[in-house]
Amino acid sequence: MDRHSARVVILVLLLSVFGCYRVDLPKTLWIEDSWNDEETTQIHRAIDEWNRFSREYCGEDIIIYGGRLIDPNGFQSEIDPGDEYNIIYKTAEPDESYEFLVDVTDQPNIGGYATKTDILIFTFHDYISAHLYIVALHELGHWVGLIHIGNDPNVIMYPAAEAGKFSGLTKKDKQAFCLVHGCCAKEP
């Protein structure tokens, strides 16, 4: 193992011990009905990227698309209300209650927040919809058990990944998943 790979293994092991959480996979994800067709396509791209990786390295899909859904309860925080749905929600209107999660000023903005059950994506002030793919890919990473990889801005799981900088999951993102879940038949 080269020096770079050894650092990645040590980092991911530390993340596993101190912040990652193992989740039961596969998980079914529903898309809230407020997303338009272009946005839904970007979310599907992110789901497909995680599944391409997991099929190749783990032998199965980890995210099952459940379909579109109207949820009268809306986004739920860490406390699961007991519903059977895992949903990716859209919040297009800035609200002071979200200030601890995202900048709600008048600039174009897209960001997200994932719990073990649901994902909330903020799409404030004419955001660029092509950036939704990267945000969804990042938040799905949290949803399947990863935390931020804070020492490398060149990974999807970096705390502030730049849209347009990535074409998909990086080797380090894949290595983090494999170490957390232990399902990979080969090394990414």
Coordinates of N, CA, C and O in Angstrom, one line a residue:
M1 N 0.9 -1.2 0.0 CA 0.0 0.0 0.0 C 0.9 1.2 0.0 O 1.8 1.3 0.8
D2 N 0.6 2.2 -0.9 CA 1.4 3.4 -1.0 C 1.1 4.4 0.1 O 0.1 4.2 0.8
R3 N 1.8 5.4 0.3 CA 1.7 6.4 1.4 C 0.3 7.1 1.3 O -0.4 7.2 2.3
H4 N -0.1 7.4 0.1 CA -1.4 8.1 -0.1 C -2.5 7.2 0.3 O -3.5 7.6 1.0
S5 N -2.5 5.9 -0.1 CA -3.6 5.0 0.2 C -3.6 4.7 1.7 O -4.7 4.6 2.3
A6 N -2.4 4.7 2.4 CA -2.4 4.5 3.8 C -3.0 5.6 4.5 O -3.8 5.4 5.5
R7 N -2.8 6.9 4.1 CA -3.4 8.0 4.7 C -5.0 7.9 4.5 O -5.7 8.3 5.5
V8 N -5.4 7.5 3.4 CA -6.9 7.4 3.1 C -7.5 6.4 4.1 O -8.5 6.6 4.7
V9 N -6.8 5.3 4.2 CA -7.3 4.2 5.1 C -7.4 4.7 6.5 O -8.4 4.5 7.2
I10 N -6.3 5.4 7.0 CA -6.3 5.9 8.4 C -7.4 6.9 8.5 O -8.2 6.9 9.5
L11 N -7.6 7.8 7.6 CA -8.6 8.9 7.7 C -10.0 8.2 7.7 O -10.8 8.6 8.6
V12 N -10.3 7.3 6.8 CA -11.6 6.7 6.8 C -11.8 5.8 8.0 O -13.0 5.8 8.6
L13 N -10.8 5.2 8.6 CA -11.0 4.4 9.8 C -11.4 5.4 11.0 O -12.3 5.1 11.8
L14 N -10.7 6.5 11.0 CA -11.0 7.5 12.0 C -12.4 8.0 11.9 O -13.2 8.2 12.8
L15 N -12.8 8.3 10.6 CA -14.2 8.7 10.4 C -15.2 7.7 10.8 O -16.3 8.0 11.3
S16 N -14.8 6.4 10.5 CA -15.7 5.3 10.9 C -16.0 5.3 12.4 O -17.1 5.0 12.8
V17 N -14.9 5.4 13.1 CA -15.0 5.4 14.6 C -15.7 6.6 15.1 O -16.5 6.5 16.0
F18 N -15.4 7.8 14.6 CA -15.8 9.0 15.2 C -17.0 9.7 14.6 O -17.4 10.7 15.0
G19 N -17.6 9.2 13.5 CA -18.6 9.9 12.9 C -19.5 9.2 11.9 O -20.6 9.6 11.7
C20 N -19.0 8.3 11.2 CA -19.8 7.6 10.2 C -20.8 6.6 11.0 O -20.5 6.2 12.1
Y21 N -21.8 6.3 10.4 CA -22.8 5.4 11.0 C -23.2 4.4 9.9 O -23.4 4.7 8.8
R22 N -23.3 3.2 10.3 CA -23.7 2.1 9.4 C -25.2 2.1 9.3 O -25.9 2.3 10.3
V23 N -25.7 2.0 8.1 CA -27.1 2.0 7.9 C -27.4 0.7 7.1 O -26.6 0.1 6.5
D24 N -28.6 0.2 7.3 CA -29.1 -1.0 6.6 C -29.3 -0.7 5.2 O -30.1 0.3 4.9
L25 N -28.7 -1.4 4.3 CA -28.8 -1.2 2.8 C -29.3 -2.4 2.2 O -29.0 -3.5 2.7
P26 N -30.1 -2.4 1.1 CA -30.5 -1.2 0.4 C -31.6 -0.4 1.1 O -32.3 -0.9 2.0
K27 N -31.7 0.9 0.7 CA -32.8 1.7 1.3 C -33.6 2.2 0.1 O -33.1 2.4 -1.0
T28 N -34.9 2.4 0.3 CA -35.8 2.9 -0.7 C -36.0 4.4 -0.5 O -36.2 4.9 0.6
L29 N -35.8 5.2 -1.6 CA -35.9 6.6 -1.6 C -37.1 7.1 -2.5 O -37.2 6.6 -3.6
W30 N -37.9 7.9 -2.0 CA -39.0 8.5 -2.7 C -38.6 10.0 -3.0 O -37.9 10.6 -2.2
I31 N -39.1 10.5 -4.1 CA -38.9 11.9 -4.5 C -40.2 12.7 -4.3 O -41.2 12.3 -4.8
E32 N -40.1 13.7 -3.4 CA -41.2 14.6 -3.2 C -41.7 15.2 -4.5 O -40.9 15.5 -5.4
D33 N -43.0 15.3 -4.7 CA -43.7 15.6 -5.9 C -43.4 17.1 -6.3 O -43.7 17.5 -7.4
S34 N -42.8 17.9 -5.5 CA -42.5 19.3 -5.9 C -41.4 19.5 -6.8 O -41.2 20.6 -7.4
W35 N -40.5 18.5 -7.1 CA -39.4 18.6 -8.0 C -39.9 18.6 -9.4 O -40.8 17.8 -9.8
N36 N -39.4 19.5 -10.3 CA -39.8 19.4 -11.7 C -39.0 18.3 -12.4 O -38.1 17.7 -11.8
D37 N -39.3 18.1 -13.7 CA -38.7 17.0 -14.5 C -37.2 17.1 -14.6 O -36.5 16.1 -14.4
E38 N -36.7 18.3 -14.8 CA -35.2 18.5 -14.9 C -34.5 18.2 -13.6 O -33.5 17.5 -13.5
E39 N -35.1 18.7 -12.5 CA -34.5 18.4 -11.2 C -34.6 16.9 -10.8 O -33.6 16.4 -10.3
T40 N -35.7 16.3 -11.2 CA -35.9 14.9 -10.9 C -34.8 14.1 -11.7 O -34.2 13.1 -11.2
T41 N -34.5 14.5 -12.9 CA -33.5 13.9 -13.7 C -32.1 14.0 -13.0 O -31.3 13.0 -13.0
Q42 N -31.8 15.1 -12.4 CA -30.5 15.3 -11.7 C -30.5 14.4 -10.5 O -29.4 13.8 -10.2
I43 N -31.6 14.3 -9.8 CA -31.6 13.4 -8.6 C -31.4 11.9 -9.1 O -30.7 11.2 -8.4
H44 N -32.1 11.5 -10.1 CA -31.9 10.2 -10.7 C -30.4 9.9 -11.1 O -29.9 8.8 -10.9
R45 N -29.8 10.9 -11.7 CA -28.4 10.8 -12.0 C -27.5 10.4 -10.8 O -26.6 9.6 -10.8
A46 N -27.8 11.1 -9.7 CA -27.1 10.9 -8.4 C -27.4 9.5 -7.9 O -26.4 8.8 -7.4
I47 N -28.6 9.1 -7.9 CA -29.0 7.7 -7.4 C -28.3 6.7 -8.3 O -27.7 5.7 -7.8
D48 N -28.3 6.9 -9.6 CA -27.7 6.0 -10.5 C -26.2 5.9 -10.3 O -25.6 4.8 -10.4
E49 N -25.5 7.0 -10.0 CA -24.1 7.0 -9.7 C -23.7 6.2 -8.5 O -22.8 5.3 -8.6
W50 N -24.5 6.3 -7.4 CA -24.3 5.5 -6.3 C -24.5 4.0 -6.6 O -23.8 3.1 -6.1
N51 N -25.6 3.7 -7.3 CA -25.9 2.3 -7.7 C -24.9 1.7 -8.6 O -24.6 0.5 -8.5
R52 N -24.4 2.5 -9.6 CA -23.3 1.9 -10.5 C -22.1 1.5 -9.7 O -21.6 0.4 -9.8
F53 N -21.7 2.4 -8.7 CA -20.6 2.0 -7.9 C -20.9 0.8 -7.0 O -20.1 -0.1 -7.0
S54 N -22.0 0.8 -6.4 CA -22.4 -0.3 -5.5 C -22.5 -1.6 -6.2 O -22.2 -2.7 -5.7
R55 N -23.1 -1.6 -7.4 CA -23.2 -2.9 -8.2 C -21.8 -3.4 -8.5 O -21.6 -4.6 -8.4
E56 N -20.9 -2.5 -8.9 CA -19.5 -3.0 -9.3 C -18.7 -3.5 -8.1 O -18.0 -4.5 -8.2
Y57 N -18.8 -2.8 -6.9 CA -18.0 -3.1 -5.8 C -18.7 -4.0 -4.7 O -18.0 -4.7 -4.0
C58 N -20.0 -3.9 -4.6 CA -20.7 -4.6 -3.6 C -21.7 -5.6 -4.1 O -22.3 -6.4 -3.4
G59 N -21.9 -5.6 -5.4 CA -22.8 -6.6 -6.1 C -24.2 -6.3 -6.0 O -25.0 -7.2 -6.5
E60 N -24.7 -5.2 -5.6 CA -26.1 -4.8 -5.5 C -26.3 -3.3 -5.5 O -25.4 -2.6 -5.1
D61 N -27.5 -2.9 -5.9 CA -27.9 -1.5 -5.7 C -28.1 -1.2 -4.2 O -28.6 -2.1 -3.5
I62 N -27.7 0.0 -3.8 CA -27.9 0.4 -2.4 C -29.1 1.4 -2.3 O -29.6 1.6 -1.2
I63 N -29.5 2.0 -3.4 CA -30.7 2.9 -3.3 C -31.7 2.4 -4.3 O -31.5 2.3 -5.5
I64 N -32.9 2.2 -3.8 CA -34.0 1.8 -4.6 C -35.0 3.0 -4.8 O -35.4 3.6 -3.8
Y65 N -35.3 3.3 -6.0 CA -36.1 4.4 -6.3 C -37.6 4.0 -6.1 O -38.1 3.1 -6.8
G66 N -38.3 4.6 -5.2 CA -39.7 4.3 -4.8 C -40.7 4.9 -5.7 O -41.8 4.4 -5.9
G67 N -40.3 6.1 -6.3 CA -41.3 6.8 -7.1 C -41.5 8.2 -6.6 O -40.7 8.7 -5.7
R68 N -42.4 8.9 -7.1 CA -42.8 10.3 -6.6 C -43.8 10.2 -5.6 O -44.7 9.3 -5.6
L69 N -43.8 11.1 -4.6 CA -44.7 11.0 -3.5 C -45.1 12.4 -3.0 O -44.3 13.3 -3.0
I70 N -46.4 12.6 -2.7 CA -46.8 13.8 -1.9 C -46.9 13.4 -0.5 O -47.6 12.5 -0.1
D71 N -46.1 14.1 0.4 CA -46.1 13.8 1.8 C -46.7 14.9 2.6 O -46.2 16.0 2.7
P72 N -47.9 14.6 3.2 CA -48.6 15.7 3.9 C -47.8 16.1 5.2 O -48.0 17.2 5.7
N73 N -46.9 15.3 5.7 CA -46.2 15.6 6.9 C -45.0 16.5 6.7 O -44.5 17.1 7.6
G74 N -44.5 16.5 5.5 CA -43.3 17.3 5.2 C -42.0 16.7 5.8 O -42.0 15.6 6.4
F75 N -40.9 17.4 5.6 CA -39.6 17.0 6.1 C -39.6 16.8 7.6 O -40.2 17.6 8.4
Q76 N -39.0 15.7 8.1 CA -38.9 15.4 9.5 C -37.4 15.5 9.9 O -36.6 15.0 9.1
S77 N -37.1 16.0 11.0 CA -35.7 16.1 11.5 C -35.2 14.7 11.9 O -35.8 13.7 11.5
E78 N -34.2 14.6 12.7 CA -33.6 13.4 13.2 C -34.6 12.4 13.8 O -34.5 11.2 13.8
I79 N -35.7 12.9 14.4 CA -36.7 12.1 15.0 C -37.6 11.5 14.0 O -38.3 12.3 13.3
D80 N -37.5 10.2 13.7 CA -38.4 9.6 12.7 C -39.8 9.5 13.2 O -40.1 9.0 14.3
P81 N -40.8 10.1 12.4 CA -42.1 10.1 12.9 C -42.8 8.8 12.8 O -44.0 8.6 13.1
G82 N -42.1 7.8 12.3 CA -42.7 6.5 12.2 C -43.3 6.2 10.8 O -43.9 5.1 10.6
D83 N -43.2 7.1 9.9 CA -43.7 6.8 8.6 C -42.7 5.9 7.9 O -41.6 5.7 8.2
E84 N -43.2 5.2 6.8 CA -42.4 4.2 6.2 C -41.6 4.8 5.0 O -41.0 4.0 4.3
Y85 N -41.6 6.1 4.8 CA -41.0 6.7 3.6 C -39.7 7.4 3.9 O -39.6 8.1 4.9
N86 N -38.7 7.2 3.0 CA -37.5 8.0 3.0 C -37.7 8.9 1.8 O -37.8 8.4 0.7
I87 N -37.7 10.2 2.0 CA -38.0 11.1 1.0 C -36.9 12.2 0.8 O -36.3 12.7 1.8
I88 N -36.7 12.6 -0.5 CA -35.8 13.7 -0.8 C -36.7 14.9 -1.1 O -37.5 14.9 -2.0
Y89 N -36.7 15.9 -0.1 CA -37.6 17.1 -0.2 C -36.9 18.3 -0.8 O -35.6 18.4 -0.7
K90 N -37.7 19.2 -1.3 CA -37.2 20.4 -1.9 C -37.7 21.6 -1.0 O -38.9 21.6 -0.7
T91 N -36.9 22.5 -0.6 CA -37.3 23.7 0.0 C -36.8 24.9 -0.8 O -35.6 25.1 -0.8
A92 N -37.7 25.6 -1.4 CA -37.4 26.7 -2.3 C -37.5 28.1 -1.7 O -37.0 29.0 -2.2
E93 N -38.1 28.2 -0.5 CA -38.3 29.5 0.1 C -37.4 29.6 1.3 O -37.4 28.7 2.2
P94 N -36.6 30.6 1.4 CA -35.7 30.9 2.6 C -36.6 31.0 3.8 O -37.7 31.6 3.8
D95 N -36.1 30.5 4.9 CA -36.9 30.5 6.1 C -35.8 30.6 7.3 O -34.8 29.9 7.2
E96 N -36.1 31.5 8.2 CA -35.1 31.6 9.3 C -34.8 30.4 10.0 O -33.7 30.2 10.6
S97 N -35.7 29.4 10.1 CA -35.5 28.2 10.8 C -34.4 27.3 10.1 O -33.8 26.4 10.8
Y98 N -34.0 27.7 8.9 CA -32.9 26.9 8.2 C -31.6 27.6 8.3 O -30.6 27.1 7.7
E99 N -31.5 28.8 8.9 CA -30.2 29.5 8.9 C -29.0 28.8 9.5 O -27.9 29.0 9.1
F100 N -29.3 27.8 10.4 CA -28.2 27.1 11.0 C -27.7 26.0 10.0 O -26.6 25.5 10.1
L101 N -28.4 25.8 8.9 CA -28.0 24.8 7.9 C -27.5 25.4 6.6 O -26.6 24.8 6.0
V102 N -27.9 26.5 6.2 CA -27.6 27.1 4.9 C -27.7 28.6 5.0 O -28.5 29.2 5.7
D103 N -27.0 29.3 4.1 CA -27.1 30.7 3.9 C -28.4 31.0 3.3 O -28.7 30.6 2.1
V104 N -29.2 31.8 3.9 CA -30.6 32.1 3.4 C -30.6 33.6 2.8 O -31.7 34.1 2.7
T105 N -29.5 34.2 2.5 CA -29.4 35.5 2.0 C -30.0 35.5 0.5 O -30.4 34.5 0.0
D106 N -29.9 36.6 -0.2 CA -30.5 36.7 -1.5 C -29.6 36.3 -2.6 O -29.9 36.5 -3.8
Q107 N -28.5 35.6 -2.3 CA -27.7 35.0 -3.4 C -28.2 33.7 -3.9 O -28.9 33.0 -3.2
P108 N -27.8 33.3 -5.2 CA -28.2 32.0 -5.6 C -27.6 30.9 -4.7 O -26.4 31.1 -4.3
N109 N -28.3 29.9 -4.3 CA -27.9 29.0 -3.3 C -28.5 27.7 -3.5 O -29.7 27.6 -3.8
I110 N -27.7 26.6 -3.3 CA -28.2 25.3 -3.2 C -27.4 24.6 -2.2 O -26.2 24.7 -2.1
G111 N -28.0 23.8 -1.4 CA -27.3 23.0 -0.3 C -28.3 22.0 0.2 O -29.4 21.8 -0.3
G112 N -27.8 21.2 1.1 CA -28.7 20.1 1.6 C -28.4 19.7 3.0 O -27.4 20.2 3.7
Y113 N -29.2 18.9 3.5 CA -29.2 18.3 4.9 C -29.8 16.9 4.8 O -30.9 16.8 4.3
A114 N -29.1 15.9 5.3 CA -29.6 14.6 5.3 C -29.7 14.0 6.7 O -28.8 14.2 7.5
T115 N -30.7 13.3 7.0 CA -30.8 12.5 8.2 C -30.8 11.1 7.8 O -30.5 10.7 6.7
K116 N -31.0 10.2 8.8 CA -31.0 8.8 8.5 C -32.2 8.3 7.7 O -32.2 7.3 7.1
T117 N -33.2 9.2 7.7 CA -34.4 8.8 6.9 C -34.7 9.7 5.7 O -35.1 9.2 4.7
D118 N -34.5 11.0 5.8 CA -34.9 11.9 4.8 C -33.8 12.8 4.4 O -32.8 13.0 5.1
I119 N -33.9 13.5 3.2 CA -33.0 14.4 2.7 C -33.8 15.7 2.4 O -34.8 15.7 1.8
L120 N -33.2 16.8 2.8 CA -33.8 18.2 2.5 C -32.8 18.9 1.6 O -31.6 19.1 2.0
I121 N -33.2 19.4 0.5 CA -32.3 20.1 -0.4 C -32.9 21.5 -0.5 O -34.1 21.7 -0.9
F122 N -32.0 22.5 -0.3 CA -32.4 23.9 -0.4 C -32.1 24.4 -1.8 O -31.0 24.3 -2.3
T123 N -33.1 25.0 -2.4 CA -32.9 25.6 -3.8 C -33.4 27.0 -3.8 O -34.4 27.4 -4.3
F124 N -32.6 27.9 -3.2 CA -33.0 29.3 -3.0 C -32.5 30.2 -4.1 O -31.4 30.0 -4.6
H125 N -33.3 31.2 -4.5 CA -32.9 32.3 -5.3 C -32.3 31.9 -6.7 O -31.1 32.2 -7.0
D126 N -33.0 31.3 -7.5 CA -32.6 31.0 -8.9 C -31.3 30.2 -8.9 O -30.4 30.6 -9.6
Y127 N -31.2 29.2 -8.2 CA -30.0 28.4 -8.2 C -29.8 27.7 -9.6 O -30.8 27.6 -10.4
I128 N -28.7 27.2 -9.9 CA -28.4 26.6 -11.2 C -28.7 25.1 -11.0 O -28.1 24.4 -10.2
S129 N -29.7 24.6 -11.7 CA -30.2 23.3 -11.5 C -29.2 22.2 -11.8 O -29.3 21.1 -11.2
A130 N -28.2 22.5 -12.7 CA -27.2 21.5 -12.9 C -26.4 21.2 -11.7 O -25.8 20.1 -11.5
H131 N -26.3 22.1 -10.7 CA -25.6 21.9 -9.5 C -26.3 20.9 -8.6 O -25.7 20.4 -7.6
L132 N -27.6 20.7 -8.8 CA -28.4 19.8 -8.0 C -27.8 18.3 -8.0 O -27.8 17.7 -7.0
Y133 N -27.2 17.9 -9.1 CA -26.6 16.6 -9.2 C -25.5 16.4 -8.1 O -25.5 15.4 -7.4
I134 N -24.6 17.4 -8.0 CA -23.5 17.3 -7.0 C -24.1 17.3 -5.6 O -23.7 16.5 -4.7
V135 N -25.0 18.2 -5.3 CA -25.6 18.3 -4.0 C -26.3 17.0 -3.6 O -26.2 16.5 -2.5
A136 N -27.1 16.5 -4.6 CA -27.8 15.2 -4.3 C -26.8 14.1 -4.1 O -27.0 13.2 -3.2
L137 N -25.8 14.0 -4.9 CA -24.8 13.0 -4.8 C -24.1 13.0 -3.4 O -24.0 12.0 -2.7
H138 N -23.8 14.2 -2.9 CA -23.2 14.5 -1.6 C -24.2 14.1 -0.5 O -23.9 13.3 0.4
E139 N -25.5 14.5 -0.6 CA -26.4 14.2 0.5 C -26.8 12.8 0.5 O -27.0 12.2 1.6
L140 N -26.8 12.1 -0.7 CA -27.1 10.7 -0.7 C -25.9 9.9 0.0 O -26.1 8.9 0.7
G141 N -24.7 10.5 -0.1 CA -23.6 9.9 0.6 C -23.8 9.9 2.1 O -23.5 8.9 2.8
H142 N -24.3 11.0 2.7 CA -24.7 11.1 4.1 C -25.8 10.1 4.4 O -25.7 9.4 5.4
W143 N -26.8 10.0 3.5 CA -27.9 9.2 3.7 C -27.5 7.7 3.8 O -28.2 6.9 4.5
V144 N -26.5 7.3 3.1 CA -26.0 5.9 3.1 C -24.9 5.7 4.1 O -24.3 4.6 4.2
G145 N -24.7 6.7 5.0 CA -23.8 6.5 6.1 C -22.5 7.2 6.2 O -21.7 6.9 7.1
L146 N -22.2 8.0 5.2 CA -20.9 8.7 5.3 C -21.0 10.1 5.9 O -22.0 10.7 5.9
I147 N -19.9 10.6 6.4 CA -19.8 11.9 6.9 C -18.8 12.7 6.0 O -18.3 12.1 5.0
H148 N -18.6 13.9 6.3 CA -17.7 14.7 5.5 C -16.2 14.2 5.6 O -15.8 13.8 6.6
I149 N -15.6 14.3 4.4 CA -14.1 14.0 4.4 C -13.5 15.4 4.3 O -13.5 16.0 3.2
G150 N -13.2 15.9 5.4 CA -12.8 17.3 5.5 C -11.4 17.8 5.1 O -11.1 19.0 5.1
N151 N -10.6 16.9 4.7 CA -9.2 17.3 4.4 C -8.9 17.3 2.9 O -7.8 17.6 2.5
D152 N -9.9 17.1 2.1 CA -9.6 17.0 0.6 C -10.8 17.6 -0.1 O -11.8 17.0 -0.3
P153 N -10.6 18.9 -0.7 CA -11.7 19.5 -1.4 C -12.0 18.9 -2.7 O -12.9 19.3 -3.5
N154 N -11.2 17.8 -3.1 CA -11.4 17.1 -4.4 C -12.3 15.9 -4.3 O -12.3 15.0 -5.1
V155 N -13.1 15.8 -3.2 CA -14.0 14.6 -3.0 C -15.4 15.1 -2.9 O -15.7 16.3 -2.4
I156 N -16.4 14.3 -3.3 CA -17.8 14.7 -3.2 C -18.2 14.9 -1.7 O -19.0 15.8 -1.4
M157 N -17.6 14.2 -0.8 CA -18.0 14.3 0.6 C -17.3 15.4 1.4 O -17.3 15.4 2.6
Y158 N -16.6 16.3 0.6 CA -16.0 17.4 1.3 C -17.2 18.3 1.7 O -18.2 18.4 1.1
P159 N -17.0 19.0 2.9 CA -18.2 19.8 3.4 C -18.8 20.9 2.4 O -19.9 21.1 2.5
A160 N -18.0 21.4 1.6 CA -18.5 22.4 0.6 C -18.1 22.1 -0.8 O -17.3 22.8 -1.4
A161 N -18.5 20.9 -1.3 CA -18.1 20.5 -2.6 C -18.5 21.5 -3.6 O -19.7 22.0 -3.6
E162 N -17.7 21.9 -4.6 CA -18.0 22.8 -5.6 C -18.7 22.2 -6.8 O -18.1 21.3 -7.4
A163 N -19.9 22.6 -7.1 CA -20.6 22.1 -8.3 C -19.8 22.5 -9.5 O -19.1 23.5 -9.6
G164 N -19.8 21.6 -10.5 CA -19.0 21.8 -11.7 C -17.6 21.3 -11.6 O -16.9 21.2 -12.6
K165 N -17.2 20.9 -10.4 CA -15.8 20.4 -10.3 C -15.7 18.9 -10.4 O -14.7 18.4 -10.6
F166 N -16.9 18.3 -10.3 CA -16.9 16.8 -10.3 C -17.8 16.2 -11.4 O -18.7 16.8 -11.8
S167 N -17.4 15.0 -11.8 CA -18.2 14.3 -12.7 C -18.9 13.1 -12.1 O -19.7 12.4 -12.7
G168 N -18.5 12.8 -10.8 CA -19.1 11.7 -10.1 C -18.3 11.4 -8.8 O -17.5 12.2 -8.4
L169 N -18.6 10.2 -8.3 CA -17.9 9.8 -7.0 C -16.4 9.7 -7.3 O -16.0 9.2 -8.4
T170 N -15.6 10.1 -6.3 CA -14.2 9.9 -6.5 C -13.7 8.6 -5.8 O -14.4 8.0 -5.1
K171 N -12.5 8.3 -6.0 CA -11.9 7.1 -5.4 C -12.0 7.1 -3.9 O -12.3 6.1 -3.3
K172 N -11.7 8.3 -3.3 CA -11.8 8.4 -1.9 C -13.2 8.3 -1.3 O -13.4 7.7 -0.3
D173 N -14.2 8.8 -2.1 CA -15.6 8.6 -1.6 C -15.9 7.1 -1.6 O -16.5 6.6 -0.7
K174 N -15.5 6.4 -2.7 CA -15.8 5.0 -2.8 C -15.0 4.2 -1.7 O -15.6 3.3 -1.1
Q175 N -13.8 4.6 -1.4 CA -13.0 3.9 -0.4 C -13.7 4.1 1.0 O -13.8 3.2 1.8
A176 N -14.2 5.3 1.3 CA -14.9 5.6 2.5 C -16.1 4.7 2.7 O -16.3 4.1 3.7
F177 N -16.9 4.6 1.6 CA -18.1 3.8 1.7 C -17.7 2.3 1.9 O -18.2 1.7 2.8
C178 N -16.7 1.8 1.2 CA -16.2 0.4 1.4 C -15.8 0.1 2.8 O -16.1 -0.9 3.4
L179 N -15.0 1.1 3.4 CA -14.6 0.9 4.8 C -15.7 0.9 5.8 O -15.7 0.2 6.7
V180 N -16.6 1.8 5.6 CA -17.7 1.9 6.5 C -18.6 0.7 6.5 O -19.0 0.2 7.5
H181 N -18.9 0.2 5.2 CA -19.9 -0.8 5.1 C -19.3 -2.2 4.9 O -19.9 -3.2 5.1
G182 N -18.0 -2.3 4.6 CA -17.3 -3.6 4.5 C -17.9 -4.5 3.5 O -17.7 -5.7 3.6
C183 N -18.5 -4.0 2.5 CA -19.2 -4.9 1.5 C -18.4 -5.0 0.2 O -18.8 -5.8 -0.7
C184 N -17.4 -4.3 0.0 CA -16.7 -4.2 -1.3 C -15.8 -5.4 -1.5 O -15.0 -5.8 -0.7
A185 N -16.1 -6.1 -2.7 CA -15.3 -7.3 -3.1 C -14.0 -6.9 -3.6 O -13.1 -7.8 -3.6
K186 N -13.8 -5.7 -4.0 CA -12.4 -5.3 -4.5 C -12.2 -3.8 -4.1 O -13.2 -3.1 -3.6
E187 N -11.0 -3.4 -4.1 CA -10.6 -2.0 -3.7 C -10.9 -1.0 -4.8 O -10.4 -1.3 -6.0
P188 N -11.6 0.1 -4.5 CA -11.8 1.1 -5.6 C -10.5 1.7 -6.0 O -9.5 1.8 -5.3

